[in-house]
Amino acid sequence: MPDLHTPAPGPLADLRVIEMGQLLAGPFCGQLLGDLGAEVIKLESPGRGDPMREWGREKPYGRSLWWPVVARNKKSVTCNLRTPAGQQLARDLIARADIVVENFRPGTLERWGLDYDTLRAGNPGLILTRVTGYGQTGPYSPRAGYGSIGEAMGGIRYTTGDPDHLPARTGISLGDSLAAVFATIGTLAALHHRRNSGRGQIVDAAIYEAVLAMMESLLPEWGITDYQRERTGPVLPNVSPSNVYGTAGGDMVLIAANQDTVFTRLAKAMGQPALADAQRFATHSSRGEHMAELDDIIGEWTTTLSADELLATLHEAGVPAGRIFTARDMFADPHFAAREAIVRLAHPEFGEIPMQNVFPKFSETPGSVRHPGPELGEHNADVYGTLLGLDADRIAELTRSGVL
């Protein structure tokens, strides 16, 4: 098995990706492909580049801590796609690429002469992955669409939070990230089809549909029974016990023992084995019906133990349970360390920057984080000079004219 400490080529090392667009939905797809070894060339507007270079709450040295993650493993070149010369440079790069990832509003590429028919004329195997709020078709497709709007339309906002409060959001850009993951899956499926047929295709990934795909049985519940899922706070309807419980020291532990056999083990660990035989707790449905009562019983028990004592008891009994982790917990956790879930890279300003490692893991061709997000236009000479064969004078001329 390869040494996971040594960057390996990765399973997509023979692929070249041109990433156009900005912010998160498209660039996160590019990040995932780059994590798995693909050469990702990111086209950015001259001057400021992707706004993600400035996003994030904490900015030591005035620099984003988000950019080094979402732009890792990528090459940055500047290219003004609103100019004919920039559009031609893009066409020249795409002619030498396997995949294009973009997240502009539908119609933008077409206005720039970068429509799929034009691009694939000289590159019939090209895969064009398009990530938007509403997709490339339908009455809403021309609308501006952010991840938060896709979360609302896809259903997850309505069902997130406490029932006596307005719909909540998670603390991450969930809609954008889900769309990027599905776009990546679609891209890999299109690559498989190309291997068999030699032909590329368009992958159309909409944020709201990516969210909708995660909504479990929400649609048939309404379509067949008129049941509308509502906000239920930290629990799922009729799934019990599966909740957050307090401990003697004030820490919080999540216990998930809703399966019949697991609940039997929990009841025994609590010293109350008869709970598993009581009619109101004996089945999944009955426990869901009496969720509040059961949570009270479990909570009375958990608050007699420290978090460490509680977790040791539950793990020994085979009951799924765990702390609710913060970033601090992740850095201190032995399992994170053993799995190398956090990787640390050298950075010109931060000295060393930690970030989440590549996932999933491969036994033969592991992906790797080879470098953090690049400076704007850092790879202009490499890409335009080496890949397109432009000499230094031509690159300088394009720079002076605002194309690069």
Coordinates of C-alpha atoms in Angstrom, one line a residue:
M1 CA 0.0 0.0 0.0
P2 CA 1.4 3.5 -0.9
D3 CA 2.8 5.7 1.8
L4 CA -0.1 8.1 2.5
H5 CA 2.4 10.8 3.6
T6 CA 3.8 11.0 0.1
P7 CA 1.7 12.8 -2.5
A8 CA 0.7 10.3 -5.2
P9 CA -0.6 11.1 -8.7
G10 CA -4.1 10.1 -7.8
P11 CA -6.7 8.2 -9.9
L12 CA -7.5 11.3 -12.1
A13 CA -3.8 12.3 -12.8
D14 CA -4.2 11.9 -16.5
L15 CA -7.0 14.5 -16.8
R16 CA -6.9 18.2 -17.3
V17 CA -9.7 20.4 -16.0
I18 CA -10.4 24.0 -16.9
E19 CA -12.3 25.7 -14.1
M20 CA -14.3 28.8 -14.9
G21 CA -16.7 30.6 -12.5
Q22 CA -16.3 31.7 -8.9
L23 CA -17.4 31.4 -5.3
L24 CA -18.2 27.8 -4.2
A25 CA -20.5 25.5 -6.2
G26 CA -18.3 25.2 -9.3
P27 CA -14.9 25.7 -7.6
F28 CA -15.7 23.0 -5.0
C29 CA -16.2 20.5 -7.8
G30 CA -12.8 21.6 -9.2
Q31 CA -11.3 21.1 -5.7
L32 CA -12.7 17.5 -5.6
L33 CA -11.3 16.7 -9.0
G34 CA -7.9 18.2 -8.1
D35 CA -7.8 16.3 -4.8
L36 CA -8.0 13.1 -6.9
G37 CA -5.1 14.1 -9.0
A38 CA -6.5 16.1 -12.0
E39 CA -4.6 19.1 -13.3
V40 CA -7.0 21.9 -12.6
I41 CA -6.4 25.2 -14.3
K42 CA -8.6 28.0 -12.8
L43 CA -9.4 31.0 -15.0
E44 CA -9.8 34.2 -13.0
S45 CA -10.6 37.7 -13.9
P46 CA -7.5 40.0 -13.9
G47 CA -7.2 42.3 -10.9
R48 CA -9.2 40.7 -8.1
G49 CA -9.8 37.1 -9.2
D50 CA -12.3 34.9 -7.5
P51 CA -14.2 36.6 -4.6
M52 CA -13.4 33.6 -2.5
R53 CA -9.9 35.0 -2.1
E54 CA -11.5 37.5 0.3
W55 CA -14.2 35.4 1.9
G56 CA -14.1 34.0 5.4
R57 CA -14.6 35.4 8.9
E58 CA -11.1 35.2 10.1
K59 CA -8.4 36.9 8.0
P60 CA -4.9 36.8 9.5
Y61 CA -2.6 39.0 7.5
G62 CA -5.6 40.2 5.6
R63 CA -5.8 36.8 3.8
S64 CA -8.7 34.4 3.5
L65 CA -8.5 31.1 5.3
W66 CA -11.1 29.6 3.0
W67 CA -9.2 30.3 -0.3
P68 CA -6.3 27.9 0.5
V69 CA -8.8 25.1 0.9
V70 CA -11.2 25.6 -2.0
A71 CA -8.4 26.5 -4.4
R72 CA -5.9 23.8 -3.3
N73 CA -4.1 21.8 -6.0
K74 CA -5.2 24.3 -8.6
K75 CA -3.2 26.5 -11.1
S76 CA -4.3 30.1 -11.3
V77 CA -4.2 32.0 -14.6
T78 CA -5.8 35.3 -15.3
C79 CA -8.1 35.6 -18.3
N80 CA -10.6 38.3 -19.1
L81 CA -13.4 36.2 -20.6
R82 CA -15.3 39.4 -21.6
T83 CA -12.8 40.2 -24.3
P84 CA -12.4 38.4 -27.7
A85 CA -8.7 37.7 -27.0
G86 CA -9.6 36.2 -23.6
Q87 CA -12.3 34.0 -25.1
Q88 CA -9.9 32.7 -27.7
L89 CA -7.4 31.9 -25.0
A90 CA -10.1 29.9 -23.2
R91 CA -11.0 28.1 -26.4
D92 CA -7.3 27.2 -26.9
L93 CA -7.0 25.9 -23.4
I94 CA -10.3 23.9 -23.6
A95 CA -9.1 22.3 -26.8
R96 CA -6.4 20.7 -24.7
A97 CA -8.6 19.7 -21.8
D98 CA -10.8 16.8 -20.8
I99 CA -13.3 18.7 -18.6
V100 CA -14.6 22.2 -18.2
V101 CA -16.3 23.2 -14.9
E102 CA -18.3 26.4 -14.8
N103 CA -21.0 28.0 -12.7
F104 CA -22.0 31.1 -14.6
R105 CA -25.7 31.9 -15.1
P106 CA -27.1 30.0 -18.1
G107 CA -26.4 31.7 -21.4
T108 CA -23.2 33.3 -20.3
L109 CA -20.8 30.9 -22.0
E110 CA -23.0 31.2 -25.1
R111 CA -22.7 35.0 -25.2
W112 CA -18.9 34.6 -25.0
G113 CA -18.7 32.1 -27.9
L114 CA -17.9 29.3 -25.6
D115 CA -21.1 27.3 -26.2
Y116 CA -20.8 23.5 -26.1
D117 CA -21.2 22.9 -29.8
T118 CA -18.3 25.3 -30.5
L119 CA -16.1 23.8 -27.8
R120 CA -16.6 20.2 -28.8
A121 CA -16.1 20.9 -32.5
G122 CA -12.4 20.3 -32.0
N123 CA -12.7 18.3 -28.9
P124 CA -15.5 15.7 -29.2
G125 CA -14.6 14.1 -25.9
L126 CA -15.0 17.3 -23.9
I127 CA -17.2 17.1 -20.8
L128 CA -18.8 20.4 -19.8
T129 CA -20.0 20.4 -16.2
R130 CA -22.4 23.2 -15.5
V131 CA -23.4 24.1 -11.9
T132 CA -26.2 26.6 -11.5
G133 CA -29.0 27.5 -9.1
Y134 CA -31.9 26.1 -11.1
G135 CA -30.3 24.1 -14.0
Q136 CA -29.9 24.9 -17.7
T137 CA -33.6 24.5 -18.6
G138 CA -36.9 25.5 -17.1
P139 CA -38.6 28.8 -16.4
Y140 CA -36.3 29.6 -13.5
S141 CA -33.0 28.9 -15.2
P142 CA -32.2 32.6 -16.1
R143 CA -32.5 33.6 -12.5
A144 CA -29.5 34.3 -10.3
G145 CA -29.3 31.4 -7.8
Y146 CA -27.2 31.2 -4.7
G147 CA -26.8 28.1 -2.5
S148 CA -29.1 29.5 0.2
I149 CA -31.9 29.9 -2.3
G150 CA -31.4 26.3 -3.6
E151 CA -31.5 25.1 0.0
A152 CA -34.9 26.9 0.5
M153 CA -36.3 25.5 -2.8
G154 CA -35.0 22.0 -2.3
G155 CA -36.7 21.7 1.0
I156 CA -33.9 21.5 3.6
R157 CA -34.4 25.0 5.0
Y158 CA -38.0 24.4 5.9
T159 CA -37.2 21.2 7.8
T160 CA -34.1 22.6 9.6
G161 CA -34.3 24.1 13.1
D162 CA -36.7 24.2 16.1
P163 CA -40.4 24.1 15.4
D164 CA -41.0 27.4 17.3
H165 CA -38.5 29.3 15.3
L166 CA -38.0 30.4 11.7
P167 CA -36.3 27.9 9.4
A168 CA -32.6 27.7 10.2
R169 CA -29.5 27.0 8.2
T170 CA -26.5 25.0 8.8
G171 CA -23.2 26.8 9.5
I172 CA -21.8 25.8 6.1
S173 CA -22.7 26.4 2.5
L174 CA -24.6 23.2 2.3
G175 CA -26.4 23.7 -1.0
D176 CA -23.3 24.8 -2.9
S177 CA -21.3 21.9 -1.6
L178 CA -24.0 19.3 -2.3
A179 CA -24.3 20.6 -5.9
A180 CA -20.6 20.3 -6.3
V181 CA -20.5 16.8 -5.0
F182 CA -23.3 15.7 -7.4
A183 CA -21.6 17.6 -10.2
T184 CA -18.4 15.6 -9.5
I185 CA -20.3 12.3 -9.5
G186 CA -21.9 13.3 -12.8
T187 CA -18.5 14.3 -14.3
L188 CA -17.0 10.9 -13.3
A189 CA -20.0 9.1 -14.8
A190 CA -19.5 11.1 -18.0
L191 CA -15.9 10.1 -18.1
H192 CA -16.9 6.4 -17.9
H193 CA -19.3 6.9 -20.8
R194 CA -16.5 8.7 -22.8
R195 CA -14.2 5.8 -22.3
N196 CA -16.8 3.5 -23.9
S197 CA -18.0 5.9 -26.6
G198 CA -15.3 8.5 -27.2
R199 CA -17.9 11.2 -26.8
G200 CA -18.3 13.9 -24.2
Q201 CA -21.5 15.5 -22.9
I202 CA -22.9 18.2 -20.7
V203 CA -23.4 17.5 -17.0
D204 CA -26.2 19.8 -15.7
A205 CA -26.1 20.1 -11.9
A206 CA -28.7 22.4 -10.2
I207 CA -28.3 23.4 -6.6
Y208 CA -32.0 23.0 -5.7
E209 CA -32.0 19.5 -7.2
A210 CA -28.9 18.5 -5.3
V211 CA -30.7 19.5 -2.1
L212 CA -33.9 17.8 -3.2
A213 CA -31.9 14.5 -3.7
M214 CA -31.1 14.4 0.0
M215 CA -34.7 14.9 1.2
E216 CA -35.4 11.2 1.8
S217 CA -39.1 10.3 1.8
L218 CA -40.4 13.9 1.9
L219 CA -42.1 13.8 -1.5
P220 CA -44.0 10.5 -1.2
E221 CA -45.0 11.4 2.3
W222 CA -46.9 14.4 1.0
G223 CA -47.9 12.8 -2.3
I224 CA -49.5 9.7 -0.7
T225 CA -50.5 10.7 2.8
D226 CA -50.5 14.6 2.8
Y227 CA -48.0 14.5 5.6
Q228 CA -45.8 17.6 5.6
R229 CA -42.4 17.2 7.4
E230 CA -41.9 20.0 9.9
R231 CA -38.9 21.3 11.9
T232 CA -38.2 19.0 14.8
G233 CA -35.1 20.4 16.4
P234 CA -32.4 17.9 17.3
V235 CA -34.5 14.8 16.5
L236 CA -36.2 13.1 13.6
P237 CA -39.9 12.4 13.7
N238 CA -40.6 8.9 15.2
V239 CA -36.9 8.0 15.5
S240 CA -36.1 7.3 19.1
P241 CA -33.9 7.3 21.0
S242 CA -31.7 9.5 18.8
N243 CA -30.9 12.8 20.6
V244 CA -28.4 14.9 22.4
Y245 CA -28.3 14.3 26.2
G246 CA -26.6 16.1 29.0
T247 CA -24.0 14.7 31.4
A248 CA -22.9 15.3 35.0
G249 CA -20.2 17.7 33.8
G250 CA -22.4 19.7 31.5
D251 CA -21.0 18.1 28.3
M252 CA -23.4 17.0 25.6
V253 CA -23.4 13.5 24.1
L254 CA -25.4 12.2 21.1
I255 CA -26.8 8.7 21.5
A256 CA -28.4 6.9 18.5
A257 CA -30.1 3.7 19.7
N258 CA -33.3 3.7 17.7
Q259 CA -32.9 0.2 16.2
D260 CA -34.6 -2.5 18.3
T261 CA -31.4 -4.5 19.1
V262 CA -29.4 -1.5 19.9
F263 CA -32.1 -0.1 22.2
T264 CA -32.0 -3.4 24.0
R265 CA -28.3 -3.0 24.6
L266 CA -28.8 0.6 25.7
A267 CA -31.5 -0.4 28.2
K268 CA -29.2 -3.1 29.6
A269 CA -26.3 -0.6 29.9
M270 CA -28.6 1.8 31.8
G271 CA -29.3 -1.0 34.3
Q272 CA -33.0 -0.9 33.1
P273 CA -33.3 -3.9 30.8
A274 CA -37.1 -4.0 31.3
L275 CA -37.4 -0.9 29.2
A276 CA -36.8 -2.9 26.1
D277 CA -39.7 -5.2 26.9
A278 CA -42.2 -2.5 27.9
Q279 CA -45.0 -2.2 25.4
R280 CA -44.5 1.5 24.8
F281 CA -40.8 1.1 24.0
A282 CA -40.6 -2.4 22.5
T283 CA -40.7 -1.4 18.8
H284 CA -39.4 1.3 16.6
S285 CA -42.9 2.8 16.1
S286 CA -43.8 2.7 19.8
R287 CA -40.6 4.3 20.9
G288 CA -41.2 7.1 18.3
E289 CA -44.7 7.6 19.7
H290 CA -43.4 7.9 23.2
M291 CA -40.2 9.9 22.3
A292 CA -40.5 12.6 24.9
E293 CA -41.0 10.2 27.8
L294 CA -38.1 8.0 26.6
D295 CA -35.8 11.0 26.3
D296 CA -36.6 12.1 29.8
I297 CA -35.7 8.6 31.1
I298 CA -32.4 8.5 29.3
G299 CA -31.6 12.0 30.2
E300 CA -32.1 11.3 33.9
W301 CA -29.5 8.5 33.6
T302 CA -26.9 10.3 31.5
T303 CA -26.7 13.2 33.9
T304 CA -25.5 10.9 36.6
L305 CA -22.3 10.2 34.6
S306 CA -19.4 12.3 33.2
A307 CA -19.1 12.3 29.4
D308 CA -16.1 10.0 29.6
E309 CA -17.9 7.6 31.8
L310 CA -21.0 7.7 29.7
L311 CA -19.2 7.1 26.5
A312 CA -17.1 4.3 27.9
T313 CA -20.2 2.5 29.1
L314 CA -22.0 3.0 25.7
H315 CA -19.1 2.0 23.6
E316 CA -18.6 -1.2 25.6
A317 CA -22.3 -2.0 25.2
G318 CA -22.1 -1.5 21.4
V319 CA -24.4 1.6 21.5
P320 CA -23.5 4.3 18.9
A321 CA -22.7 7.5 20.8
G322 CA -20.3 10.4 20.5
R323 CA -19.4 13.9 21.5
I324 CA -20.6 16.8 19.4
F325 CA -17.2 17.9 18.0
T326 CA -15.9 21.4 17.5
A327 CA -12.7 22.1 15.5
R328 CA -10.7 22.0 18.8
D329 CA -12.0 18.5 19.4
M330 CA -11.0 17.4 15.9
F331 CA -7.4 18.6 16.4
A332 CA -7.1 16.6 19.7
D333 CA -8.9 13.4 18.6
P334 CA -6.8 10.3 18.2
H335 CA -9.0 8.9 15.5
F336 CA -8.7 12.0 13.3
A337 CA -4.9 11.6 13.8
A338 CA -4.8 7.9 12.9
R339 CA -6.9 8.4 9.8
E340 CA -4.9 11.5 8.8
A341 CA -8.2 13.4 8.4
I342 CA -6.3 16.7 8.9
V343 CA -3.4 17.6 6.7
R344 CA -0.9 20.5 7.3
L345 CA 0.8 22.3 4.4
A346 CA 3.4 25.0 4.2
H347 CA 1.9 28.4 3.4
P348 CA 3.8 31.6 2.5
E349 CA 1.9 33.8 4.9
F350 CA 0.6 31.4 7.6
G351 CA 3.7 29.3 7.9
E352 CA 1.6 26.2 8.2
I353 CA -2.1 25.8 7.4
P354 CA -4.2 22.8 8.5
M355 CA -7.2 21.7 6.5
Q356 CA -9.3 18.6 5.9
N357 CA -7.5 15.9 4.0
V358 CA -8.6 14.2 0.7
F359 CA -11.6 11.9 1.0
P360 CA -12.4 9.1 0.1
K361 CA -9.2 7.1 0.6
F362 CA -7.8 4.8 -2.1
S363 CA -5.6 1.7 -1.5
E364 CA -3.7 2.0 -4.8
T365 CA -4.0 5.6 -6.1
P366 CA -4.7 7.9 -3.1
G367 CA -5.4 11.6 -3.8
S368 CA -3.4 14.3 -2.1
V369 CA -3.3 17.9 -1.2
R370 CA -0.2 19.1 -3.0
H371 CA -0.3 22.8 -2.4
P372 CA -2.8 25.4 -0.9
G373 CA -4.6 27.9 -3.1
P374 CA -2.3 29.8 -5.5
E375 CA -1.7 33.5 -5.9
L376 CA -3.7 35.3 -8.6
G377 CA -2.1 34.5 -12.0
E378 CA 0.7 32.5 -10.4
H379 CA 0.7 30.1 -13.3
N380 CA 0.3 32.4 -16.2
A381 CA 3.8 31.8 -17.6
D382 CA 3.6 28.0 -17.0
V383 CA 0.2 27.5 -18.6
Y384 CA 0.3 30.1 -21.4
G385 CA 3.9 29.6 -22.1
T386 CA 4.3 25.9 -21.8
L387 CA 0.8 24.6 -22.6
L388 CA -0.1 27.1 -25.3
G389 CA 3.4 28.0 -26.5
L390 CA 3.0 31.8 -26.1
D391 CA 6.3 33.6 -25.8
A392 CA 7.1 36.1 -23.1
D393 CA 6.5 39.1 -25.3
R394 CA 3.0 37.9 -26.2
I395 CA 2.1 37.2 -22.6
A396 CA 3.4 40.7 -21.6
E397 CA 1.3 42.3 -24.4
L398 CA -1.9 40.4 -23.3
T399 CA -1.1 41.6 -19.7
R400 CA -0.8 45.2 -20.7
S401 CA -4.0 45.1 -22.7
G402 CA -6.0 43.8 -19.7
V403 CA -6.6 40.3 -21.2
L404 CA -4.4 38.7 -18.5

